C-alpha positions as CSV (number, residue, x, y, z in Angstrom):
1,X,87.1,68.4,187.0
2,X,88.6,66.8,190.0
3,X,86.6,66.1,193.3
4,X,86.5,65.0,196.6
5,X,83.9,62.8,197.3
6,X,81.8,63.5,201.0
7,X,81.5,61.5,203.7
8,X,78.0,59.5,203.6
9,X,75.5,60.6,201.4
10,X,77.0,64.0,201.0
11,X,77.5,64.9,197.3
12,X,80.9,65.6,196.2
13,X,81.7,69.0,195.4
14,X,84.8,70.1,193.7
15,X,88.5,70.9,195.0
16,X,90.8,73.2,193.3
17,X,90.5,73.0,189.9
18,X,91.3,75.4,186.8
19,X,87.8,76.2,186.6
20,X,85.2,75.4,189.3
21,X,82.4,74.8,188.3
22,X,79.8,77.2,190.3
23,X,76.7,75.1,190.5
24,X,78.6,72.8,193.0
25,X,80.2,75.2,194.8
26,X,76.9,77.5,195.5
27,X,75.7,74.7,196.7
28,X,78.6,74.2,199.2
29,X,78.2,78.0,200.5
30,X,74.1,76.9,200.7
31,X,75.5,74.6,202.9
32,X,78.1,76.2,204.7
33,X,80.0,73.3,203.9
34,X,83.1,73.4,206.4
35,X,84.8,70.7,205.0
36,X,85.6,73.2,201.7
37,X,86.9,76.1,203.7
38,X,90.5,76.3,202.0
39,X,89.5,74.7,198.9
40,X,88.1,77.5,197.1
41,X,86.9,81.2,198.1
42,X,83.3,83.0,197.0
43,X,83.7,86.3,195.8
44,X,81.0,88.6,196.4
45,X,80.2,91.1,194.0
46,X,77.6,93.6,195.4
47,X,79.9,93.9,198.9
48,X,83.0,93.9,197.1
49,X,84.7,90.9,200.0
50,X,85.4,87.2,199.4
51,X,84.6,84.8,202.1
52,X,85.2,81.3,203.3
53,X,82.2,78.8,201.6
54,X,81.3,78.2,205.6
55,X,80.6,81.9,206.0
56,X,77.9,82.5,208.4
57,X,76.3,86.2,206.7
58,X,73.8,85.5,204.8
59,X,73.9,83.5,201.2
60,X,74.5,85.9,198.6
61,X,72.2,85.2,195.5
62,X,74.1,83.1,192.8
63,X,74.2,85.7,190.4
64,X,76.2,87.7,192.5
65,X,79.3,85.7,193.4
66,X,82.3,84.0,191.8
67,X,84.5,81.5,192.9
68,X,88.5,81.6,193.1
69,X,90.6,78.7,193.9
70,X,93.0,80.9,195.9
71,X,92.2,83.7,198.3
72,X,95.6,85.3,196.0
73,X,93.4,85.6,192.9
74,X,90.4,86.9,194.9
75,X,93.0,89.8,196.2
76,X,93.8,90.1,192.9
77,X,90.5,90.5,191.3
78,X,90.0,93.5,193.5
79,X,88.0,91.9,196.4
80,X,88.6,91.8,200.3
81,X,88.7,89.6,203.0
82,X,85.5,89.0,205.2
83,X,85.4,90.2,208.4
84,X,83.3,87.8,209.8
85,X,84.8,84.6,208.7
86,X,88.7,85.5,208.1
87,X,88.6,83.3,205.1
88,X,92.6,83.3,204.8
89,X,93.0,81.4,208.1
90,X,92.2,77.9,207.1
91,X,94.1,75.0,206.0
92,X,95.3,74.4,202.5
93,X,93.6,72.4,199.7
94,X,94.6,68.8,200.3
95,X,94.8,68.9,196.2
96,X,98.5,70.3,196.1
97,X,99.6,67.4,198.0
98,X,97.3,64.7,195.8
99,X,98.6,66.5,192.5
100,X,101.8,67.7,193.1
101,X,101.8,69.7,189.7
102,X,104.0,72.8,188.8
103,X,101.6,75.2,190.9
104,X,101.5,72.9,193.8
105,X,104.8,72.8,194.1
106,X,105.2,76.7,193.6
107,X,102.7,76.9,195.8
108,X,104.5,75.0,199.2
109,X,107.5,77.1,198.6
110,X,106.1,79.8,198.4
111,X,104.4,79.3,202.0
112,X,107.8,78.5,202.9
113,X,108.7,82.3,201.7
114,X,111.1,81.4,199.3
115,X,109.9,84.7,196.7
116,X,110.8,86.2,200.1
117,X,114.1,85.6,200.5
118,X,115.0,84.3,196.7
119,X,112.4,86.2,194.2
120,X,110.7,84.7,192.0
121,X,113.9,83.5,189.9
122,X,114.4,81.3,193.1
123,X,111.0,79.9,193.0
124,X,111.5,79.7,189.2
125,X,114.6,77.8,189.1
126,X,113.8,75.3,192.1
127,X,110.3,74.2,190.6
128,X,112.4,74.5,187.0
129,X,110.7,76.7,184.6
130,X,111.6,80.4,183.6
131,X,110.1,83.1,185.8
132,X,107.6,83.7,182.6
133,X,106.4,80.4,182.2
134,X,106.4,79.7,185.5
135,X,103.8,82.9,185.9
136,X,102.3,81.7,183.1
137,X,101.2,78.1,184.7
138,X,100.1,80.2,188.1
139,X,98.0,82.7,186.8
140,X,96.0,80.1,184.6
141,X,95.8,77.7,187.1
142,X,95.6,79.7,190.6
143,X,94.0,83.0,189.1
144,X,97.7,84.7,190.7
145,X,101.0,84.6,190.2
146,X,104.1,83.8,192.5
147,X,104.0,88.3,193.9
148,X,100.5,88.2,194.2
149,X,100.5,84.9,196.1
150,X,103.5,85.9,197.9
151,X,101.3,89.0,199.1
152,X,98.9,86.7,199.9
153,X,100.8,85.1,202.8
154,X,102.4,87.6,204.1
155,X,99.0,89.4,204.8
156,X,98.0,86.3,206.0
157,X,100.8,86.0,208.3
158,X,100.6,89.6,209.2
159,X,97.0,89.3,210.2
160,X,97.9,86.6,212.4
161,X,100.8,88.4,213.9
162,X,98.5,91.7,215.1
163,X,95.6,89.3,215.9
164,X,97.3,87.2,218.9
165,X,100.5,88.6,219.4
166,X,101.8,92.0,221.1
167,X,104.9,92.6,218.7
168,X,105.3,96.2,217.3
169,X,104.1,96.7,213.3
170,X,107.5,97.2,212.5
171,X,108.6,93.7,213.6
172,X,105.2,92.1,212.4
173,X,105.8,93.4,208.8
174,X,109.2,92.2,208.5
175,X,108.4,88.8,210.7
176,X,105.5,88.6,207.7
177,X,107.7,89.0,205.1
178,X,107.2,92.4,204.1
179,X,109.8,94.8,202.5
180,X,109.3,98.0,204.3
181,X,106.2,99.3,207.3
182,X,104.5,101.2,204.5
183,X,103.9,98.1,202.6
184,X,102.9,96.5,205.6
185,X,100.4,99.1,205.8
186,X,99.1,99.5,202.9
187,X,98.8,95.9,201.9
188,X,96.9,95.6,205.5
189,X,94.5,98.2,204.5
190,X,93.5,96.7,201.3
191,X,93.2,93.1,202.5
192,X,91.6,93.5,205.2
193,X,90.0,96.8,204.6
194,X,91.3,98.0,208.1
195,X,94.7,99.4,209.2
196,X,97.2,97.2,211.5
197,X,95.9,99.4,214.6
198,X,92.1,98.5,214.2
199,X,92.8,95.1,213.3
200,X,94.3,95.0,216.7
201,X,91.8,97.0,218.4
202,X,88.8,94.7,216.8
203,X,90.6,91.8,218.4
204,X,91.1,93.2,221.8
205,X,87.1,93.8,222.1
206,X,86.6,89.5,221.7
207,X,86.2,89.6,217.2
208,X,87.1,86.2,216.1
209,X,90.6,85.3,216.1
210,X,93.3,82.7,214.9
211,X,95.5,83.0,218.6
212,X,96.2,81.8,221.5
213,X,96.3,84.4,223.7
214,X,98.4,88.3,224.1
215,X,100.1,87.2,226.8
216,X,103.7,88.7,226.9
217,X,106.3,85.9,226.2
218,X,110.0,86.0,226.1
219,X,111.6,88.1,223.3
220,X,111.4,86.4,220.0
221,X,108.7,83.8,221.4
222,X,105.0,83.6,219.3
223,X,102.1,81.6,219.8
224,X,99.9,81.0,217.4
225,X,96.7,78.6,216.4
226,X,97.4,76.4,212.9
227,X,94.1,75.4,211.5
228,X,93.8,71.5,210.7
229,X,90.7,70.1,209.0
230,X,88.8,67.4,211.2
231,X,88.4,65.3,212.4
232,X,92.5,65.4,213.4
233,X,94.3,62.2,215.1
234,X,96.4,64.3,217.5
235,X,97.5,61.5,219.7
236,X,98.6,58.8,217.1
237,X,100.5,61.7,215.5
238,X,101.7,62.3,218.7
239,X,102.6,58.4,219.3
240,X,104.5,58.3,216.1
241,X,106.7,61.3,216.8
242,X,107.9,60.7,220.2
243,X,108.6,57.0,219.3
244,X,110.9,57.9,216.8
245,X,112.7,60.8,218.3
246,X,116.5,61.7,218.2
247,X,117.9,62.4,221.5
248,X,119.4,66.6,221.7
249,X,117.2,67.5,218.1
250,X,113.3,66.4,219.7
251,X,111.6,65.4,222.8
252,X,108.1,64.9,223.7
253,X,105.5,63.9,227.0
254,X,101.8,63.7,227.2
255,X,100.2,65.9,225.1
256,X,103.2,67.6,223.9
257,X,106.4,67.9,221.4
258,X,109.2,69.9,220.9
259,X,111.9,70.3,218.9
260,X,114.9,72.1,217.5
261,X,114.7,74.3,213.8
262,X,117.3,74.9,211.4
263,X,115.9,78.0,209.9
264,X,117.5,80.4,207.1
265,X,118.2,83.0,209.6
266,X,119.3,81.0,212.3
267,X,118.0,78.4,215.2
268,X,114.8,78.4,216.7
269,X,112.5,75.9,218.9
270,X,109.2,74.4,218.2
271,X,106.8,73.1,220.7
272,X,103.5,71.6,219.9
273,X,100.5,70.8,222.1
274,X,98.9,67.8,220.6
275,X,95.6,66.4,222.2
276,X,92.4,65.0,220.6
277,X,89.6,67.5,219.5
278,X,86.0,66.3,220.4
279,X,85.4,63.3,218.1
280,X,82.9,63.9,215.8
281,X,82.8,60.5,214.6
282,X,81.1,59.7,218.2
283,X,77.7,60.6,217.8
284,X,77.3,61.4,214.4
285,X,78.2,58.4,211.8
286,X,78.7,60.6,208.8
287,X,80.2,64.0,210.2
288,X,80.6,67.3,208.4
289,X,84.3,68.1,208.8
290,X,85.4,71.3,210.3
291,X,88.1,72.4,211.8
292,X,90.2,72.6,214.8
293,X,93.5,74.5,215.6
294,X,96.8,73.2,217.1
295,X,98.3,75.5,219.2
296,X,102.0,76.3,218.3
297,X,104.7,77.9,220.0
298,X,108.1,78.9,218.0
299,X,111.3,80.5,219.7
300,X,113.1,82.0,216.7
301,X,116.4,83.5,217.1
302,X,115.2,86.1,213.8
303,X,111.4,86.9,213.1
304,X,111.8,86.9,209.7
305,X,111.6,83.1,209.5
306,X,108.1,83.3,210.9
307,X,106.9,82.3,207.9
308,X,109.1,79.1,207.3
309,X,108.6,77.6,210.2
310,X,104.8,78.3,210.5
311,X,105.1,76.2,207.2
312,X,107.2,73.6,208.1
313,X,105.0,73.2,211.1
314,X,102.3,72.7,208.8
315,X,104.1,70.1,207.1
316,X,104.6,67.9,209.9
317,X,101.3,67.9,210.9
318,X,100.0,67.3,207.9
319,X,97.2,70.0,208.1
320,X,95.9,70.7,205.1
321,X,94.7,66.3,204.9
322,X,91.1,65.9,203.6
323,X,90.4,63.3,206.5
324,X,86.9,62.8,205.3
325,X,87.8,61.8,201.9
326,X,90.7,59.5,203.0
327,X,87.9,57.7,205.6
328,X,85.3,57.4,202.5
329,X,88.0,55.3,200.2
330,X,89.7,53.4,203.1
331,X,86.6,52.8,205.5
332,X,85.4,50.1,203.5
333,X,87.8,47.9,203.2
334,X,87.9,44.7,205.3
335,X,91.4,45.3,206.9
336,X,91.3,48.7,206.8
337,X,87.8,50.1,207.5
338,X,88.1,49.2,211.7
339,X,91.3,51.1,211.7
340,X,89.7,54.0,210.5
341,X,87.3,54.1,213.1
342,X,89.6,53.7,216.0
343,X,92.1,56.3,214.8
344,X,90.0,58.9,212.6
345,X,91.5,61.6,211.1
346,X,95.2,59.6,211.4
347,X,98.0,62.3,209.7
348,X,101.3,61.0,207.7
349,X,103.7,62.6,209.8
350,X,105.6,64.8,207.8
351,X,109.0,66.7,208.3
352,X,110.5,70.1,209.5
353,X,113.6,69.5,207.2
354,X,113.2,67.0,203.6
355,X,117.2,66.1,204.1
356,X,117.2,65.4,207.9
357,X,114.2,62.9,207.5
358,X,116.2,61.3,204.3
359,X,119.3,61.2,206.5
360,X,117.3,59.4,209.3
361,X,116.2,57.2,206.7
362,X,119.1,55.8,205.6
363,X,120.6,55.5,209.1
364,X,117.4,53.5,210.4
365,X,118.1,51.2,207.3
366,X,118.2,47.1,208.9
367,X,117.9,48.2,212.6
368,X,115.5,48.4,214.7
369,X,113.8,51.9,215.7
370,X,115.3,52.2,219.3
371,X,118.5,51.2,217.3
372,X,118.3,53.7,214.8
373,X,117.3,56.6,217.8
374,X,120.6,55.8,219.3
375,X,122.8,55.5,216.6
376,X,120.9,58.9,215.2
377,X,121.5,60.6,218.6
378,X,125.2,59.7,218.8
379,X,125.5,61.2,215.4
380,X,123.5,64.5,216.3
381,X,126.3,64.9,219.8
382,X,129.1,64.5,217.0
383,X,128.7,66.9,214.5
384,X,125.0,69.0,215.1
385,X,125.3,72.6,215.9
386,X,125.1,72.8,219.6
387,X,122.6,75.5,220.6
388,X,120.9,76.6,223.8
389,X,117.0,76.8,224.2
390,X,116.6,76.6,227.6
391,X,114.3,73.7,226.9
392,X,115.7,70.4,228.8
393,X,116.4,67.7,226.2
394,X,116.9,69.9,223.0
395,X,120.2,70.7,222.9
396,X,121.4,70.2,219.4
397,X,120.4,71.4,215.5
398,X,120.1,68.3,213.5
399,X,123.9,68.0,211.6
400,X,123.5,69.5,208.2
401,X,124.1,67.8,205.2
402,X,127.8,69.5,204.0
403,X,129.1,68.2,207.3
404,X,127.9,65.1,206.6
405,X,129.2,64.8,203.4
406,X,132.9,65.8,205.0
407,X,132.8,62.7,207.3
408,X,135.1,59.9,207.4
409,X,132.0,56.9,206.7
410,X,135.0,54.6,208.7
411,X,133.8,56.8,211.4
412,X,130.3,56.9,211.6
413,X,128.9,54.3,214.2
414,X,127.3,51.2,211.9
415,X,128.1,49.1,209.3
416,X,130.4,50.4,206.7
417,X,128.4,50.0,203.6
418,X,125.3,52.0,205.2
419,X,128.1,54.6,206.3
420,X,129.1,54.8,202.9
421,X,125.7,55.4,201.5
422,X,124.9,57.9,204.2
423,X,127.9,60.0,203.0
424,X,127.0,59.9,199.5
425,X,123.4,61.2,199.9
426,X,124.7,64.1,202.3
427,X,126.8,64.7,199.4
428,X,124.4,64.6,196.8
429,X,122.1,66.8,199.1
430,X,124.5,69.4,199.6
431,X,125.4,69.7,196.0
432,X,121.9,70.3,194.5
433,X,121.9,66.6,193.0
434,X,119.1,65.9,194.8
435,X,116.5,68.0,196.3
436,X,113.7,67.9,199.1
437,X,112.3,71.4,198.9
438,X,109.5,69.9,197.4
439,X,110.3,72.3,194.5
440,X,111.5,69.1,191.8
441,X,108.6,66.4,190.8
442,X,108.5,63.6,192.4
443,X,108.9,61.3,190.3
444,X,112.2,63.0,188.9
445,X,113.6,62.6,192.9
446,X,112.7,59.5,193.3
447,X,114.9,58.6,190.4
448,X,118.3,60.4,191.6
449,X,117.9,58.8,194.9
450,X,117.6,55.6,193.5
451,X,120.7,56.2,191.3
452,X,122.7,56.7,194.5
453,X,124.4,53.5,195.9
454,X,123.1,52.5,198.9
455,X,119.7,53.8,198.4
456,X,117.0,51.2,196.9
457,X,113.5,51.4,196.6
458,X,112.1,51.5,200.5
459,X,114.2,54.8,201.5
460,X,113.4,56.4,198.2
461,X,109.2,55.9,199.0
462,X,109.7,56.9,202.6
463,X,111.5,59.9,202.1
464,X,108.7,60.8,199.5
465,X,105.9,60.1,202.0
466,X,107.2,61.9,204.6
467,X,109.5,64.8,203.2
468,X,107.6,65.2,199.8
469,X,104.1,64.6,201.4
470,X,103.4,61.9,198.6
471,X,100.0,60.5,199.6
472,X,100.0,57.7,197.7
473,X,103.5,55.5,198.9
474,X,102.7,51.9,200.1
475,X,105.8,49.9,200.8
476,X,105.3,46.2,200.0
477,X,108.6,44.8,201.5
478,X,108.2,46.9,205.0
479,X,108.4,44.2,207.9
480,X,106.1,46.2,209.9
481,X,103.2,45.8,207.4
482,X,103.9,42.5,207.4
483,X,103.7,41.9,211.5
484,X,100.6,44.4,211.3
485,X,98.6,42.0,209.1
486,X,99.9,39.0,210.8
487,X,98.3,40.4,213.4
488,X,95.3,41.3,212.5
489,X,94.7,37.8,211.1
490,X,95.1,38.4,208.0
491,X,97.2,36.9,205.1
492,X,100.2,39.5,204.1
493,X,100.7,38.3,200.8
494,X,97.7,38.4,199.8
495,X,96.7,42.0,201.6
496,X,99.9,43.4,200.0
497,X,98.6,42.3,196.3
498,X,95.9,43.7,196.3
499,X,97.1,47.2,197.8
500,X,96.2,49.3,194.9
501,X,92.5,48.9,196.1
502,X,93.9,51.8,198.5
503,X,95.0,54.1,196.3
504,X,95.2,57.8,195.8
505,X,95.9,57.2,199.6
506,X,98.2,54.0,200.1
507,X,100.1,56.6,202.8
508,X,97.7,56.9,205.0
509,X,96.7,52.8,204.6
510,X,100.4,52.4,206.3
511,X,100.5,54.5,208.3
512,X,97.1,53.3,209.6
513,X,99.1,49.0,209.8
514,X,102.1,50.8,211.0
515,X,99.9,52.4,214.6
516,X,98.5,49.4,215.4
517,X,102.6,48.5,216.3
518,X,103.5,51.8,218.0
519,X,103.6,52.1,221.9
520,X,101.8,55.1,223.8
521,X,103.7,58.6,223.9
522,X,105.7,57.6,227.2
523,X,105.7,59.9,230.3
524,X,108.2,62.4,230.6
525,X,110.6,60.3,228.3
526,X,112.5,60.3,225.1
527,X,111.9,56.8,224.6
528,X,109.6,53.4,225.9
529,X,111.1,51.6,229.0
530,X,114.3,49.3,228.0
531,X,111.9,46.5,229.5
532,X,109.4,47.2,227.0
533,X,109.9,45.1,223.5
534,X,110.2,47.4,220.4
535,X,107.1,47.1,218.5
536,X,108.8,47.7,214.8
537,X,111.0,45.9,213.5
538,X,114.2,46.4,211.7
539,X,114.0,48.1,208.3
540,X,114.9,46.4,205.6
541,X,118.4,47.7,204.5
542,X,118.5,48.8,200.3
């Protein structure tokens, strides 16, 4: 059975597994164990509902529950969703990511709404496996298959959507996902045991929400809360994204980022408010996790992609992270452990679009970051999409890769050879060769980047820690490392060799060296002052 171990002397309880095993998890919902909320569901019996394991009601005797690994296969086994806790808005089980197996793949595009927009032949044929197998693998290891998780969502969504916004249920159930109103409805009413109208009215009189507010916005303008386990590095995250930001796709200040989308029904703008929850870690050595919610705000030219970039939000933040279990491996160590402390709850920045972050990969290849901003940003002005957001600074999509693939590399402002192999992985993007849904394994990706020319072993792990969310990358031969450790007064050879001590979570070990290079999110600016030196190096080129 796989677990996650607890912070201090907390006993480890199990994640999402085939079959949990129920004397561990009752003693999590004893507990009200927050830092499980997402991980698995309890399924109450006499009451017919399925809660969160943090529930406040009272404990339900042991006899009378069941647990599910999805709030999907709790739907499906006939149960509702709590009132009082709302036990489908929390983060995702951190196991998807740590596993990446055939249902945690499924699973991430299927939060993405691909069975919305493709079926589950789509899903089927991007994860590789017949639509029978593939329901098959689901329903044995997620207690639902792809419709039933599908459903899932898009009452989640849904809920969301009447909860904290003032959109009409007719563009709620098609933002959500949904096929037609009447299945709107009537998926509503069984989920929730409530139609779309008291849902709304129960929110209005101060019941417990997910949003941010019912203030009227612009047309096609939501604002919603995403729920991220604590404790959650905003700031660092923050730090890293505005340092490495393309000029007309992203731009960030104090406590905020933005950004352009490329979503399947067209453009749309995200914009993120990013400060530090109350530190747990402060007065309590060995904190229960909980968790917090970043507020979000997405301009979408169709509401249909609601869903996608809700997702892909999700991604970049890196919300569904155990933080708890990644401080319990890593705090420890020597190098390590007082890197923890100053940055708990550091994220791996992930991405909003798998082939824009391997494109800005292989363009930041042996220069330095500001560099590889400029050269980015020149790139974005030549052949991105020009769109208008009414947001100063974001004024370009990110160039898609079958324009790419069209362009003279004798063109393209650096060296010829990295031109080259820019061109051929736009091409091999744009042709299905190689693909960043997060649909393929891993493994299998890593593999067809590596048989492109051009592309050696650094892009290939970075583009799987950021675009594929692989937890476990460590890149031995990054100069940044290398300056980190220097710096810290430590030997990098030797630090490198012995690397594996980090492991499952060698992602989050780098990214923890690579902060302790990377400059404050600067005021009101793209970029740090020309004056200031840039902290990270030049990447070395595959």
């Amino acid at each position: 059975m796989t677990t996650s171990a607890a912070a201090g002397a907390q006993a480890s309880v199990p994640i999402a597994t085939t079959r949990l095993d129920p004397g561990p998890c009752y003693a999590a919902v004893r507990s009200r164990d927050r830092r499980f909320d997402g991980v698995f569901w309890t399924a109450v019996r006499t009451t017919g509902i399925y809660c969160r394991p943090s529930c406040p009601a009272r404990t339900p005797a042991a006899g009378n529950v069941t647990f599910h690994p999805t709030a999907a296969s709790a739907q499906a086994a006939g149960y509702r969703a709590c009132k009082r806790c709302l036990p489908d808005a929390t983060p995702g089980s951190p196991e998807w990511d740590l596993r990446a197996g055939v249902a945690g793949r499924a699973v991430r595009l299927i939060a993405d709404g691909v069975v919305d927009r493709e079926g589950v032949e789509g899903l089927a044929r991007r994860v590789g496996y017949t639509p029978r197998h593939l329901g098959r693998v689901l329903v044995a290891e997620l207690g639902a298959g792809p419709l039933a998780l599908a459903r899932a969502r898009r009452a989640q969504t849904a809920r969301v959507l009447i909860e904290t916004t003032d959109l009409g249920f007719a563009d709620i159930a098609f933002a959500a996902g949904f096929s037609s109103v009447r299945q709107f409805n009537d998926t509503v009413r069984e989920v929730y045991d409530a139609s779309p109208t008291e849902l709304r009215h129960r929110t209005s009189r101060g019941a417990p929400g997910q949003g941010g507010g019912r203030s009227p916005g612009p047309e096609g303008t939501l604002t919603l809360r995403l729920p991220v386990r604590t404790p959650f590095a905003a700031s660092a995250l923050l730090d890293f994204l505005a340092y490495h930001l393309v000029p007309g796709v992203e731009t960030a200040g104090p406590g905020w980022y933005a950004r352009t989308l490329d979503l399947p029904h067209g453009p749309g703008v995200l914009h993120l408010a990013l400060a530090d929850p109350p530190d747990p870690w402060e007065h309590d050595p060995h904190p229960v996790g909980g968790t917090t919610q970043v507020l979000a705000t997405f301009t979408l030219t169709d509401l249909r992609d609601t869903t996608a970039a809700v997702e892909r939000t999700r991604r970049l933040l890196d919300a569904d992270c155990d933080p708890l279990a990644v401080a319990e491996h890593l705090g420890p160590d020597p190098v390590l452990g007082p890197l923890v402390a100053r940055h708990p709850g550091l994220r791996v920045p992930g991405q909003v679009d798998g082939e824009e972050t391997a494109i800005r990969t292989v363009i930041g290849q042996q220069v330095s970051v500001t560099g590889a901003r400029t050269v980015t940003g020149r790139i974005v002005a030549a052949h991105g999409v020009r769109v208008d957001t009414g947001v100063p600074g974001l004024t370009h999509l990110f160039p898609r890769t079958d324009v790419l693939a069209a362009v003279d590399p004798e063109t393209l402002p650096m060296p010829r050879a990295r031109g080259r192999a820019l061109v051929r992985l736009a091409a091999a993007l744009a042709g299905g060769e190689v693909s960043l849904d997060r649909g393929p394994e891993r493994d299998a990706v890593r593999e067809r980047m590596l048989a492109l020319r051009g592309i050696g072993p650094w892009t290939a792990d970075y583009v799987a820690m950021r675009a594929l969310a692989h937890p476990d990358v460590f890149l031995p031969t990054d100069v940044g490392v290398r300056i980190a450790l220097t710096r810290l007064g430590r030997a990098p050879a030797a630090e490198v060799a012995r690397a594996d001590a980090w492991r499952p979570w060698c992602s989050y070990a780098l990214l923890h060296l690579w902060q302790t290079l990377m400059p404050p999110t600067p005021a009101g600016a793209p970029a740090p002052s020309p004056a200031e030196p840039d902290p990270t190096p030049a990447v070395p080129e595959d």
